[in-house]
Coordinates of C-alpha atoms in Angstrom, one line a residue:
Chain A
X1 CA 23.6 -13.0 19.6
X2 CA 23.1 -9.3 19.9
X3 CA 24.5 -8.8 16.4
X4 CA 21.8 -11.0 15.1
X5 CA 19.2 -8.3 15.6
X6 CA 21.3 -5.3 15.2
X7 CA 20.2 -4.9 11.6
X8 CA 16.5 -4.9 12.3
X9 CA 16.6 -2.6 15.3
X10 CA 14.4 0.0 13.7
X11 CA 11.7 -2.5 12.8
X12 CA 11.9 -4.2 16.2
X13 CA 11.4 -0.8 17.8
X14 CA 8.5 0.1 15.6
X15 CA 6.8 -3.3 16.2
X16 CA 7.2 -2.9 19.9
X17 CA 5.9 0.6 19.8
X18 CA 2.9 -0.6 17.8
X19 CA 2.1 -3.3 20.3
X20 CA 2.5 -1.0 23.3
X21 CA 0.2 1.6 21.6
X22 CA -2.3 -1.1 20.8
X23 CA -2.5 -2.3 24.4
X24 CA -2.4 1.2 25.8
X25 CA -5.2 2.2 23.5
X26 CA -7.4 -0.8 24.1
X27 CA -7.0 -0.8 27.9
X28 CA -7.8 2.8 28.3
X29 CA -10.4 3.3 25.7
X30 CA -12.5 0.5 27.1
X31 CA -12.2 1.4 30.7
X32 CA -15.5 2.5 32.2
X33 CA -13.7 4.4 35.0
X34 CA -12.2 6.9 32.5
X35 CA -15.5 7.2 30.7
X36 CA -14.3 5.5 27.5
X37 CA -12.0 8.3 26.1
X38 CA -11.4 8.4 22.4
X39 CA -7.7 7.9 22.2
X40 CA -7.0 8.5 18.6
X41 CA -5.1 11.8 18.9
X42 CA -3.2 10.5 21.9
X43 CA -2.1 7.3 20.0
X44 CA -1.6 9.4 16.9
X45 CA 1.0 11.7 18.5
X46 CA 2.7 8.8 20.2
X47 CA 2.7 7.0 16.8
X48 CA 4.2 10.0 15.1
X49 CA 6.9 10.1 17.8
X50 CA 7.7 6.4 17.3
X51 CA 8.0 6.8 13.6
X52 CA 10.4 9.6 14.1
X53 CA 12.4 7.6 16.7
X54 CA 12.5 4.7 14.2
X55 CA 13.9 7.1 11.6
X56 CA 16.5 8.2 14.1
X57 CA 17.5 4.6 14.8
X58 CA 17.7 3.9 11.1
X59 CA 19.6 7.0 10.2
X60 CA 22.1 6.8 13.0
X61 CA 22.6 3.0 12.9
X62 CA 23.8 2.7 9.3
X63 CA 27.4 1.7 9.9
X64 CA 26.4 -1.0 12.4
X65 CA 24.1 -2.7 10.0
X66 CA 26.8 -4.4 8.0
X67 CA 27.6 -6.7 10.9
X68 CA 24.5 -8.8 10.9
X69 CA 25.0 -11.4 8.3
X70 CA 22.3 -13.7 9.5
X71 CA 19.7 -11.6 8.0
X72 CA 22.0 -10.6 5.2
X73 CA 22.0 -14.1 3.8
X74 CA 18.5 -15.2 4.3
X75 CA 15.9 -12.5 4.1
X76 CA 17.1 -9.0 4.0
X77 CA 19.9 -6.9 2.7
X78 CA 20.7 -3.5 4.0
X79 CA 22.6 -1.1 1.7
X80 CA 22.3 2.4 0.5
X81 CA 19.2 1.8 -1.4
X82 CA 17.3 0.5 1.6
X83 CA 18.8 3.1 3.9
X84 CA 17.5 6.1 1.9
X85 CA 14.3 4.5 0.8
X86 CA 13.4 3.6 4.4
X87 CA 14.2 7.2 5.5
X88 CA 12.0 8.5 2.7
X89 CA 9.2 6.1 3.7
X90 CA 9.4 7.1 7.4
X91 CA 9.4 10.8 6.5
X92 CA 6.3 10.3 4.3
X93 CA 4.5 8.4 7.1
X94 CA 5.4 11.0 9.6
X95 CA 4.0 13.7 7.3
X96 CA 0.8 11.7 6.6
X97 CA 0.2 11.0 10.3
X98 CA 0.7 14.7 11.2
X99 CA -1.9 15.5 8.5
X100 CA -4.5 13.3 10.2
X101 CA -5.0 15.0 13.5
X102 CA -7.4 17.7 12.3
X103 CA -9.3 15.1 10.4
X104 CA -9.9 13.1 13.5
X105 CA -11.2 16.1 15.3
X106 CA -13.5 17.3 12.5
X107 CA -14.9 13.9 11.6
X108 CA -15.2 12.7 15.2
X109 CA -13.2 9.7 14.3
X110 CA -12.3 7.9 17.4
X111 CA -10.8 4.5 16.4
X112 CA -7.2 4.6 17.6
X113 CA -6.6 1.3 15.7
X114 CA -6.3 3.5 12.6
X115 CA -2.9 4.7 13.8
X116 CA -1.8 1.3 15.0
X117 CA -2.6 -0.1 11.6
X118 CA -0.7 2.7 9.9
X119 CA 2.3 1.9 12.1
X120 CA 2.1 -1.8 11.3
X121 CA 1.9 -1.2 7.6
X122 CA 4.9 1.1 7.9
X123 CA 6.9 -1.6 9.6
X124 CA 5.9 -4.1 6.9
X125 CA 6.9 -1.6 4.2
X126 CA 10.3 -1.2 5.9
X127 CA 10.7 -5.0 5.6
X128 CA 9.5 -4.9 2.0
X129 CA 12.1 -2.4 1.0
X130 CA 14.9 -4.5 2.4
X131 CA 13.5 -7.8 1.4
X132 CA 15.9 -10.0 -0.5
X133 CA 13.9 -13.2 -0.9
X134 CA 10.7 -13.9 -2.7
X135 CA 9.1 -15.2 0.4
X136 CA 10.1 -12.2 2.5
X137 CA 8.8 -9.9 -0.3
X138 CA 5.5 -11.6 -0.4
X139 CA 5.0 -11.7 3.4
X140 CA 5.8 -8.0 3.6
X141 CA 3.4 -7.1 0.8
X142 CA 0.6 -9.1 2.3
X143 CA 1.0 -7.5 5.8
X144 CA 1.0 -4.1 4.2
X145 CA -2.0 -4.8 2.1
X146 CA -4.0 -6.3 5.0
X147 CA -3.5 -3.2 7.1
X148 CA -4.6 -1.1 4.2
X149 CA -7.8 -3.1 3.5
X150 CA -8.9 -2.3 7.0
X151 CA -8.1 1.4 7.1
X152 CA -9.6 2.0 3.7
X153 CA -13.0 0.9 5.2
X154 CA -12.5 2.6 8.5
X155 CA -15.2 5.2 8.2
X156 CA -18.1 3.0 9.2
X157 CA -21.0 5.3 8.5
X158 CA -20.0 6.0 5.0
X159 CA -21.0 3.5 2.2
X160 CA -18.3 5.0 0.0
X161 CA -15.7 3.9 2.5
X162 CA -17.1 0.4 2.8
X163 CA -17.2 0.2 -1.0
X164 CA -13.6 1.4 -1.2
X165 CA -12.5 -1.2 1.4
X166 CA -14.3 -4.0 -0.3
X167 CA -12.9 -3.1 -3.7
X168 CA -9.4 -2.8 -2.2
X169 CA -9.8 -6.2 -0.5
X170 CA -11.0 -8.1 -3.5
X171 CA -8.8 -6.4 -6.0
X172 CA -5.8 -6.5 -3.7
X173 CA -6.0 -10.1 -2.6
X174 CA -6.2 -11.2 -6.2
X175 CA -2.9 -9.7 -7.3
X176 CA -1.3 -11.0 -4.1
X177 CA -2.4 -14.4 -5.3
X178 CA -0.9 -13.8 -8.8
X179 CA 2.3 -12.6 -7.2
X180 CA 2.5 -15.8 -5.1
X181 CA 1.8 -17.8 -8.2
X182 CA 4.7 -16.2 -9.9
X183 CA 7.0 -16.8 -7.0
X184 CA 6.0 -20.5 -6.9
X185 CA 6.5 -20.8 -10.6
X186 CA 10.0 -19.4 -10.3
X187 CA 10.7 -21.6 -7.3
X188 CA 9.4 -24.6 -9.2
X189 CA 11.5 -23.9 -12.3
X190 CA 14.7 -22.8 -10.6
X191 CA 14.6 -24.1 -7.0
X192 CA 15.7 -20.8 -5.6
X193 CA 13.9 -17.9 -3.9
X194 CA 16.8 -15.8 -2.7
X195 CA 17.6 -13.0 -5.1
X196 CA 21.3 -13.8 -5.1
X197 CA 20.6 -17.3 -6.3
X198 CA 18.0 -16.1 -8.7
X199 CA 20.4 -13.5 -10.2
X200 CA 22.9 -16.2 -10.8
X201 CA 20.4 -18.6 -12.4
X202 CA 18.3 -16.2 -14.4
X203 CA 21.1 -14.1 -15.8
X204 CA 23.9 -16.6 -15.8
X205 CA 23.1 -19.1 -18.4
X206 CA 20.6 -19.8 -21.0
X207 CA 17.6 -22.0 -19.9
X208 CA 15.6 -23.7 -22.5
X209 CA 12.6 -26.0 -22.6
X210 CA 9.8 -26.3 -20.1
X211 CA 11.8 -24.6 -17.4
X212 CA 12.2 -21.4 -19.4
X213 CA 8.4 -21.1 -19.9
X214 CA 7.9 -21.7 -16.2
X215 CA 10.3 -18.9 -15.5
X216 CA 8.7 -16.7 -18.0
X217 CA 5.3 -17.3 -16.5
X218 CA 6.7 -16.6 -13.0
X219 CA 8.3 -13.3 -14.0
X220 CA 5.2 -12.3 -15.9
X221 CA 3.0 -13.1 -12.9
X222 CA 5.3 -11.3 -10.4
X223 CA 5.3 -8.2 -12.7
X224 CA 1.5 -8.3 -13.1
X225 CA 1.1 -8.6 -9.3
X226 CA 3.4 -5.6 -8.7
X227 CA 1.7 -3.5 -11.4
X228 CA -1.7 -4.3 -9.8
X229 CA -0.4 -3.1 -6.4
X230 CA 1.2 0.0 -7.8
X231 CA -2.0 0.7 -9.8
X232 CA -0.5 0.9 -13.2
X233 CA -2.5 0.5 -16.4
X234 CA -4.0 -1.9 -17.4
X235 CA -4.5 -2.9 -13.8
X236 CA -5.6 0.5 -12.5
X237 CA -9.3 0.1 -12.4
X238 CA -9.7 0.0 -8.6
X239 CA -7.6 3.1 -8.0
X240 CA -10.1 6.0 -8.6
X241 CA -12.9 4.3 -6.7
X242 CA -10.6 3.4 -3.7
X243 CA -9.0 6.9 -3.7
X244 CA -12.3 8.6 -3.8
X245 CA -14.1 6.4 -1.2
X246 CA -11.5 6.1 1.5
X247 CA -11.1 8.7 4.1
X248 CA -8.7 11.3 2.9
X249 CA -5.7 10.6 5.1
X250 CA -5.9 7.0 4.1
X251 CA -5.9 8.1 0.4
X252 CA -2.9 10.2 1.1
X253 CA -1.1 7.4 2.8
X254 CA -2.0 4.9 0.1
X255 CA -0.9 7.0 -2.7
X256 CA 2.5 7.7 -1.2
X257 CA 3.9 4.9 0.9
X258 CA 3.2 1.7 -1.0
X259 CA 4.5 3.3 -4.2
X260 CA 7.8 4.0 -2.5
X261 CA 8.3 0.6 -1.0
X262 CA 7.0 -1.3 -4.0
X263 CA 9.2 0.7 -6.4
X264 CA 12.2 0.0 -4.2
X265 CA 11.4 -3.7 -4.0
X266 CA 10.6 -4.0 -7.7
X267 CA 13.8 -2.3 -8.7
X268 CA 15.6 -5.0 -6.7
X269 CA 13.7 -7.8 -8.4
X270 CA 13.9 -6.4 -11.9
X271 CA 17.5 -5.2 -11.9
X272 CA 19.2 -7.6 -9.6
X273 CA 17.1 -10.7 -9.5
X274 CA 16.0 -11.1 -13.1
X275 CA 17.8 -8.8 -15.4
X276 CA 16.5 -9.5 -18.8
X277 CA 14.1 -8.7 -21.5
X278 CA 10.9 -10.0 -20.1
X279 CA 10.2 -7.5 -17.4
X280 CA 11.5 -4.6 -19.5
X281 CA 8.9 -5.2 -22.1
X282 CA 6.1 -5.4 -19.6
X283 CA 7.1 -2.2 -17.9
X284 CA 7.6 -0.5 -21.3
X285 CA 4.0 -1.3 -22.3
X286 CA 2.5 -0.5 -18.9
X287 CA 4.3 2.8 -18.6
X288 CA 3.2 4.0 -22.0
X289 CA -0.4 2.9 -21.2
X290 CA -0.3 4.6 -17.8
X291 CA 1.0 7.8 -19.1
X292 CA -1.6 8.0 -21.8
X293 CA -4.5 7.0 -19.6
X294 CA -3.4 9.3 -16.7
X295 CA -3.4 12.2 -19.1
X296 CA -6.6 11.5 -20.9
X297 CA -8.9 10.1 -18.2
X298 CA -8.3 12.9 -15.7
X299 CA -9.8 15.4 -18.1
X300 CA -13.3 14.2 -17.5
X301 CA -13.1 14.2 -13.7
X302 CA -15.2 16.5 -11.6
X303 CA -14.1 15.4 -8.2
X304 CA -10.8 16.4 -6.6
X305 CA -9.8 13.0 -5.2
X306 CA -10.5 11.2 -8.4
X307 CA -8.4 13.7 -10.3
X308 CA -5.6 13.1 -7.9
X309 CA -6.0 9.4 -8.4
X310 CA -5.7 9.6 -12.2
X311 CA -2.8 12.0 -11.9
X312 CA -1.1 9.5 -9.6
X313 CA -1.7 6.7 -12.2
X314 CA -0.1 9.0 -14.8
X315 CA 2.8 9.6 -12.5
X316 CA 3.3 5.9 -11.9
X317 CA 3.6 5.6 -15.7
X318 CA 6.4 8.2 -15.7
X319 CA 8.1 6.3 -12.8
X320 CA 7.8 3.0 -14.7
X321 CA 9.9 4.6 -17.5
X322 CA 12.7 4.3 -15.0
X323 CA 12.1 0.6 -14.8
X324 CA 11.9 0.1 -18.5
X325 CA 15.4 1.2 -19.2
X326 CA 17.5 -1.2 -17.3
X327 CA 20.4 1.2 -16.8
X328 CA 21.7 2.9 -13.7
X329 CA 20.4 6.2 -14.9
X330 CA 17.0 4.5 -15.2
X331 CA 17.0 3.5 -11.5
X332 CA 18.4 6.9 -10.5
X333 CA 15.7 8.7 -12.3
X334 CA 13.1 6.4 -10.8
X335 CA 14.3 7.2 -7.3
X336 CA 14.4 10.9 -8.0
X337 CA 10.9 10.6 -9.5
X338 CA 9.7 8.7 -6.4
X339 CA 11.2 11.2 -4.0
X340 CA 9.7 14.3 -5.7
X341 CA 6.4 12.4 -6.3
X342 CA 6.2 11.7 -2.6
X343 CA 6.7 15.3 -1.7
X344 CA 4.3 16.6 -4.2
X345 CA 1.6 14.1 -3.1
X346 CA 2.0 15.0 0.5
X347 CA 1.6 18.6 -0.5
X348 CA -1.5 17.9 -2.6
X349 CA -3.2 15.8 0.0
X350 CA -2.4 18.3 2.8
X351 CA -4.2 20.9 0.7
X352 CA -7.2 18.6 0.0
X353 CA -7.4 17.8 3.8
X354 CA -7.2 21.5 4.6
X355 CA -10.0 22.2 2.2
X356 CA -12.0 19.3 3.4
X357 CA -13.2 21.0 6.5
X358 CA -16.1 22.4 4.6
X359 CA -16.7 19.3 2.6
X360 CA -15.1 20.1 -0.7
X361 CA -15.5 17.2 -3.0
X362 CA -15.9 18.7 -6.4
X363 CA -13.5 20.7 -8.4
X364 CA -16.1 23.4 -8.8
X365 CA -15.9 24.0 -5.0
X366 CA -12.5 25.4 -5.5
X367 CA -13.8 28.4 -7.3
X368 CA -12.4 31.8 -6.4
X369 CA -10.0 30.3 -3.9
X370 CA -7.6 33.0 -4.8
X371 CA -9.9 35.6 -3.3
X372 CA -10.8 33.8 -0.2
X373 CA -7.5 32.3 0.6
X374 CA -4.7 33.5 -1.7
X375 CA -1.8 31.7 -0.1
X376 CA -3.5 28.4 -0.3
X377 CA -4.4 29.1 -3.9
X378 CA -0.8 29.8 -4.7
X379 CA 0.4 26.7 -2.9
X380 CA -2.1 24.6 -4.7
X381 CA -1.1 26.1 -8.0
X382 CA 2.6 25.4 -7.3
X383 CA 1.7 21.8 -6.6
X384 CA -0.4 21.4 -9.7
X385 CA 2.1 23.0 -11.9
X386 CA 4.8 20.8 -10.5
X387 CA 2.7 17.7 -11.3
X388 CA 2.3 19.1 -14.8
X389 CA 6.0 19.4 -15.2
X390 CA 6.4 23.1 -15.6
X391 CA 10.0 24.4 -15.1
X392 CA 11.5 25.4 -12.8
X393 CA 9.5 23.4 -10.3
X394 CA 10.7 20.1 -8.9
X395 CA 8.2 18.0 -11.0
X396 CA 9.9 19.3 -14.2
X397 CA 13.3 18.1 -12.9
X398 CA 12.1 14.6 -12.2
X399 CA 10.4 14.3 -15.5
X400 CA 13.3 15.7 -17.3
X401 CA 15.6 13.2 -15.7
X402 CA 13.3 10.3 -16.5
X403 CA 13.0 11.3 -20.1
X404 CA 16.8 11.8 -20.3
X405 CA 17.4 8.3 -18.9
X406 CA 14.9 6.9 -21.4
X407 CA 16.6 8.6 -24.3
X408 CA 20.0 7.5 -23.0
X409 CA 19.1 3.9 -23.3
X410 CA 17.4 4.2 -26.7
X411 CA 13.8 4.2 -25.7
X412 CA 12.9 7.0 -28.0
X413 CA 9.2 6.1 -28.3
X414 CA 8.9 6.1 -24.5
X415 CA 10.3 9.5 -24.1
X416 CA 8.3 11.0 -26.9
X417 CA 5.0 9.5 -25.5
X418 CA 6.0 10.9 -22.1
X419 CA 6.5 14.4 -23.4
X420 CA 3.3 14.3 -25.4
X421 CA 1.2 13.1 -22.4
X422 CA 2.9 15.6 -20.2
X423 CA 1.7 18.3 -22.4
X424 CA -1.8 16.8 -22.6
X425 CA -1.9 16.5 -18.8
X426 CA -1.0 20.1 -18.4
X427 CA -4.6 20.9 -19.5
X428 CA -6.4 19.7 -16.4
X429 CA -3.7 20.9 -14.0
X430 CA -3.9 24.4 -15.5
X431 CA -7.7 24.1 -15.5
X432 CA -7.6 23.7 -11.7
X433 CA -5.4 26.8 -11.5
X434 CA -7.8 28.7 -13.7
X435 CA -10.7 27.7 -11.6
X436 CA -9.0 29.0 -8.5
X437 CA -7.9 32.2 -9.9
X438 CA -10.3 33.3 -12.7
X439 CA -13.6 31.7 -11.9
X440 CA -16.5 33.6 -10.5
X441 CA -18.9 31.2 -8.7
X442 CA -22.2 32.4 -7.6
X443 CA -21.5 32.0 -3.9
X444 CA -18.0 32.2 -2.5
X445 CA -17.1 29.3 -0.3
X446 CA -15.2 30.3 2.8
X447 CA -12.8 27.8 4.3
X448 CA -11.7 27.5 7.9
X449 CA -8.0 28.1 8.4
X450 CA -5.9 25.0 8.6
X451 CA -4.1 23.8 11.7
X452 CA -0.4 24.2 12.4
X453 CA 0.8 20.8 11.4
X454 CA -0.6 21.0 7.9
X455 CA 0.6 24.5 7.4
X456 CA 4.2 23.4 8.4
X457 CA 4.0 20.5 6.1
X458 CA 2.7 22.6 3.2
X459 CA 5.4 25.2 3.8
X460 CA 8.2 22.6 3.8
X461 CA 7.0 20.7 0.8
X462 CA 6.1 23.7 -1.3
X463 CA 9.3 25.5 -0.6
X464 CA 11.2 22.3 -1.6
X465 CA 9.2 22.1 -4.8
X466 CA 10.0 25.7 -5.7
X467 CA 13.6 25.9 -4.6
X468 CA 14.7 22.4 -5.7
X469 CA 16.1 23.6 -9.0
X470 CA 18.6 25.9 -7.3
X471 CA 20.5 23.0 -5.7
X472 CA 19.5 19.6 -7.0
X473 CA 22.9 17.9 -6.6
X474 CA 22.4 16.4 -3.2
X475 CA 19.4 14.5 -4.3
X476 CA 21.1 13.5 -7.5
X477 CA 24.2 12.1 -5.8
X478 CA 22.2 10.4 -3.1
X479 CA 20.0 8.6 -5.7
X480 CA 23.1 7.8 -7.8
X481 CA 24.5 6.0 -4.7
X482 CA 21.2 4.2 -4.2
X483 CA 21.1 3.1 -7.8
X484 CA 24.7 1.9 -7.7
X485 CA 24.1 -0.2 -4.7
X486 CA 21.2 -2.1 -6.4
X487 CA 23.6 -3.1 -9.2
X488 CA 26.3 -4.5 -6.9
Chain B
X1 CA 5.6 -37.5 -16.4
X2 CA 4.3 -40.4 -14.5
X3 CA 4.9 -38.5 -11.2
X4 CA 2.0 -36.4 -12.0
X5 CA -0.5 -39.3 -12.3
X6 CA -1.9 -38.8 -8.8
X7 CA -2.4 -35.1 -9.5
X8 CA -4.1 -35.8 -12.8
X9 CA -6.4 -38.3 -11.1
X10 CA -7.2 -35.9 -8.4
X11 CA -8.0 -33.2 -10.9
X12 CA -10.3 -35.4 -12.9
X13 CA -12.2 -36.6 -9.8
X14 CA -12.6 -33.2 -8.3
X15 CA -13.9 -31.9 -11.6
X16 CA -16.3 -34.7 -11.9
X17 CA -17.7 -34.3 -8.4
X18 CA -18.2 -30.6 -8.7
X19 CA -19.8 -31.0 -12.2
X20 CA -22.2 -33.7 -10.9
X21 CA -23.1 -31.6 -7.9
X22 CA -23.8 -28.7 -10.2
X23 CA -25.6 -30.5 -12.9
X24 CA -27.9 -32.9 -11.1
X25 CA -30.2 -30.3 -9.6
X26 CA -31.1 -29.2 -13.1
X27 CA -32.6 -32.7 -13.6
X28 CA -34.7 -32.7 -10.5
X29 CA -35.7 -29.0 -10.2
X30 CA -39.2 -27.8 -10.6
X31 CA -40.2 -27.4 -14.2
X32 CA -42.2 -24.7 -15.9
X33 CA -45.4 -25.8 -14.2
X34 CA -44.6 -23.3 -11.3
X35 CA -45.6 -19.7 -11.2
X36 CA -44.6 -16.9 -8.9
X37 CA -47.8 -17.2 -6.8
X38 CA -47.0 -20.9 -6.1
X39 CA -43.4 -20.1 -5.1
X40 CA -44.1 -17.2 -2.7
X41 CA -44.1 -17.5 1.1
X42 CA -47.3 -18.5 2.8
X43 CA -48.6 -16.2 5.5
X44 CA -52.2 -17.4 6.0
X45 CA -53.2 -16.4 2.5
X46 CA -52.2 -12.7 2.8
X47 CA -49.4 -11.2 0.9
X48 CA -46.1 -11.5 2.8
X49 CA -45.8 -8.7 5.3
X50 CA -42.1 -8.6 5.5
X51 CA -38.9 -10.3 4.6
X52 CA -38.2 -13.5 6.4
X53 CA -34.5 -12.7 6.7
X54 CA -32.9 -11.2 9.8
X55 CA -29.8 -9.1 10.0
X56 CA -26.6 -11.2 10.0
X57 CA -25.1 -11.2 13.5
X58 CA -21.4 -10.3 13.2
X59 CA -20.6 -12.5 16.1
X60 CA -20.7 -15.6 13.9
X61 CA -18.0 -14.2 11.8
X62 CA -15.9 -13.1 14.7
X63 CA -16.1 -16.6 16.3
X64 CA -15.0 -18.2 13.1
X65 CA -12.1 -15.8 12.5
X66 CA -10.9 -16.1 16.1
X67 CA -11.1 -19.8 15.9
X68 CA -9.0 -19.9 12.8
X69 CA -6.3 -17.7 14.3
X70 CA -5.9 -19.5 17.6
X71 CA -6.3 -22.9 16.1
X72 CA -3.4 -22.1 13.7
X73 CA -1.4 -20.9 16.7
X74 CA -1.9 -24.3 18.3
X75 CA -1.1 -26.0 15.0
X76 CA 2.3 -24.2 15.0
X77 CA 2.9 -25.2 18.6
X78 CA 2.8 -28.9 17.9
X79 CA 6.0 -29.3 15.8
X80 CA 7.8 -26.9 18.1
X81 CA 6.9 -28.8 21.2
X82 CA 7.9 -32.1 19.6
X83 CA 11.4 -30.9 18.5
X84 CA 12.2 -28.6 21.4
X85 CA 15.2 -30.6 22.5
X86 CA 16.9 -30.0 19.2
X87 CA 16.2 -26.3 18.8
X88 CA 17.5 -25.4 22.3
X89 CA 17.1 -22.0 23.8
X90 CA 17.0 -20.1 20.5
X91 CA 14.0 -22.1 19.3
X92 CA 12.3 -21.6 22.6
X93 CA 12.6 -17.8 22.5
X94 CA 11.6 -17.6 18.8
X95 CA 8.3 -19.4 19.7
X96 CA 7.9 -17.1 22.7
X97 CA 8.1 -14.1 20.3
X98 CA 5.4 -15.6 18.2
X99 CA 3.3 -16.3 21.3
X100 CA 3.8 -12.8 22.5
X101 CA 2.4 -11.4 19.3
X102 CA -0.6 -13.6 19.5
X103 CA -1.1 -12.9 23.2
X104 CA -1.2 -9.2 22.4
X105 CA -3.8 -9.8 19.9
X106 CA -5.7 -11.9 22.4
X107 CA -5.5 -9.2 25.0
X108 CA -6.9 -6.7 22.5
X109 CA -9.7 -9.0 21.6
X110 CA -10.5 -9.6 25.3
X111 CA -10.6 -5.9 26.2
X112 CA -12.7 -5.1 23.2
X113 CA -15.3 -7.6 24.3
X114 CA -15.3 -9.5 21.0
X115 CA -16.1 -12.8 22.8
X116 CA -18.7 -11.3 25.2
X117 CA -22.1 -12.8 25.4
X118 CA -23.9 -9.5 24.7

């Protein structure tokens, strides 16, 4: 009986922590005796602690997880892929939560439910990564999306935030519907929702007639739903508005965490569940389109968060290259790309949050940052150049490996489009660097110094980005192990 | 293909009903003999001072959402209660876990005063 729940101990702990924090928050923040204290920092630190304990439970409990076969057969599968992806997800969540505390103080943001919702969505993303059944996948995606709809609209005085939340709701519920439609078509045509059974049916023998078109529709709809959620082109339209309108920690969270979990889940579906030509073509087209759009559309942006939104769309395009080639190197390069993308994005959003204290919104506000705050300017430059793919920074390694994998499986067009759009994209990244170092604005904008958590986070991530090329083999061997386990 | 006959009939009837409901007002609506002055609100002959609309009270929405949630909870309770002798202790505790989650939500709603009468 105990073995039954051994596999999901981290999630059980995180759900219990979430509930306890919810009750703690609501009981104390509505008590007249204590004068209605705003509990968001309190709940925030406790939430950060619970995320770290969950990561400890996950990391230390790996050998025990193979015992629980109840979950193994029905909904979840735990192997190396889920292990490392969940650790990456929890690390990103911990980083994002630690970025928020200053934001809460500055903006006088006192809704502790923000943290509770982040914890709930993290738990659902943990389920999503290990989901092994179409129903489990859909439920986890829905729970994660619902939490995000609310926190995207959490800044109540700002119309921008309301607009972002509304756009996220409408354009997030719709792809969930398409995803569910795809799942139901596949179930109707094959009678199976479990990935093991789907793998045997879809890749085992040739299916002709009405059933094959049902399966095709199903796979197409699932792919479309996923691409919506991961904001790939041509389903990217909501991303810039949502990224710009939501409060910045929400934007940070939403550009890192769902991409990690959705990529892990999608790699399971596309490689294990339905290995074939359909998904590959869709991802091929979408990655080319995303790369091109991410490179071109970001040139016209004047606001920092929109620029980061378009650059993340472009990066999703690069990551989808890993999906398009169905080989182990493809999945390995995808995982390397996701890991480095997560670190770069944490870095970028920590900087944006640090600069936000004096309401920087436009790129022009970054002028002469090198004179007022040289270390921050250098860190920002490192992050931007890593996004652009300049050697020897980490972004170059991830792009190199992605293009290498694409060339290795014969997708020459994909790799060449990737290289060309990388070069085009360099323009606006280097323009930011130029604006920081060489511009002379009429009035210099002075920024307040950032707090300790963000500075620690920036130090860790930017030193990883710069020093990654010296010793990249741990990451390579870890991701190779992860990719192998998704093929077994 | 004859298994789909009920579904096809359902589709046709629902399409017909919605099209009728949509199209009939066009036959009975006011024609072009109306003009803006005739259609405007009457306030003793003056021009209307303000909008007749009031701000939507969010409590209506809250009541309906909370009703949906707890009503669905009760709906899930019914089959569980009926089959409790077959699902033994494991089934009992599974439902208690579900009930715990909803109770925590209920406690949150209570403390926040979502059902208070002003």
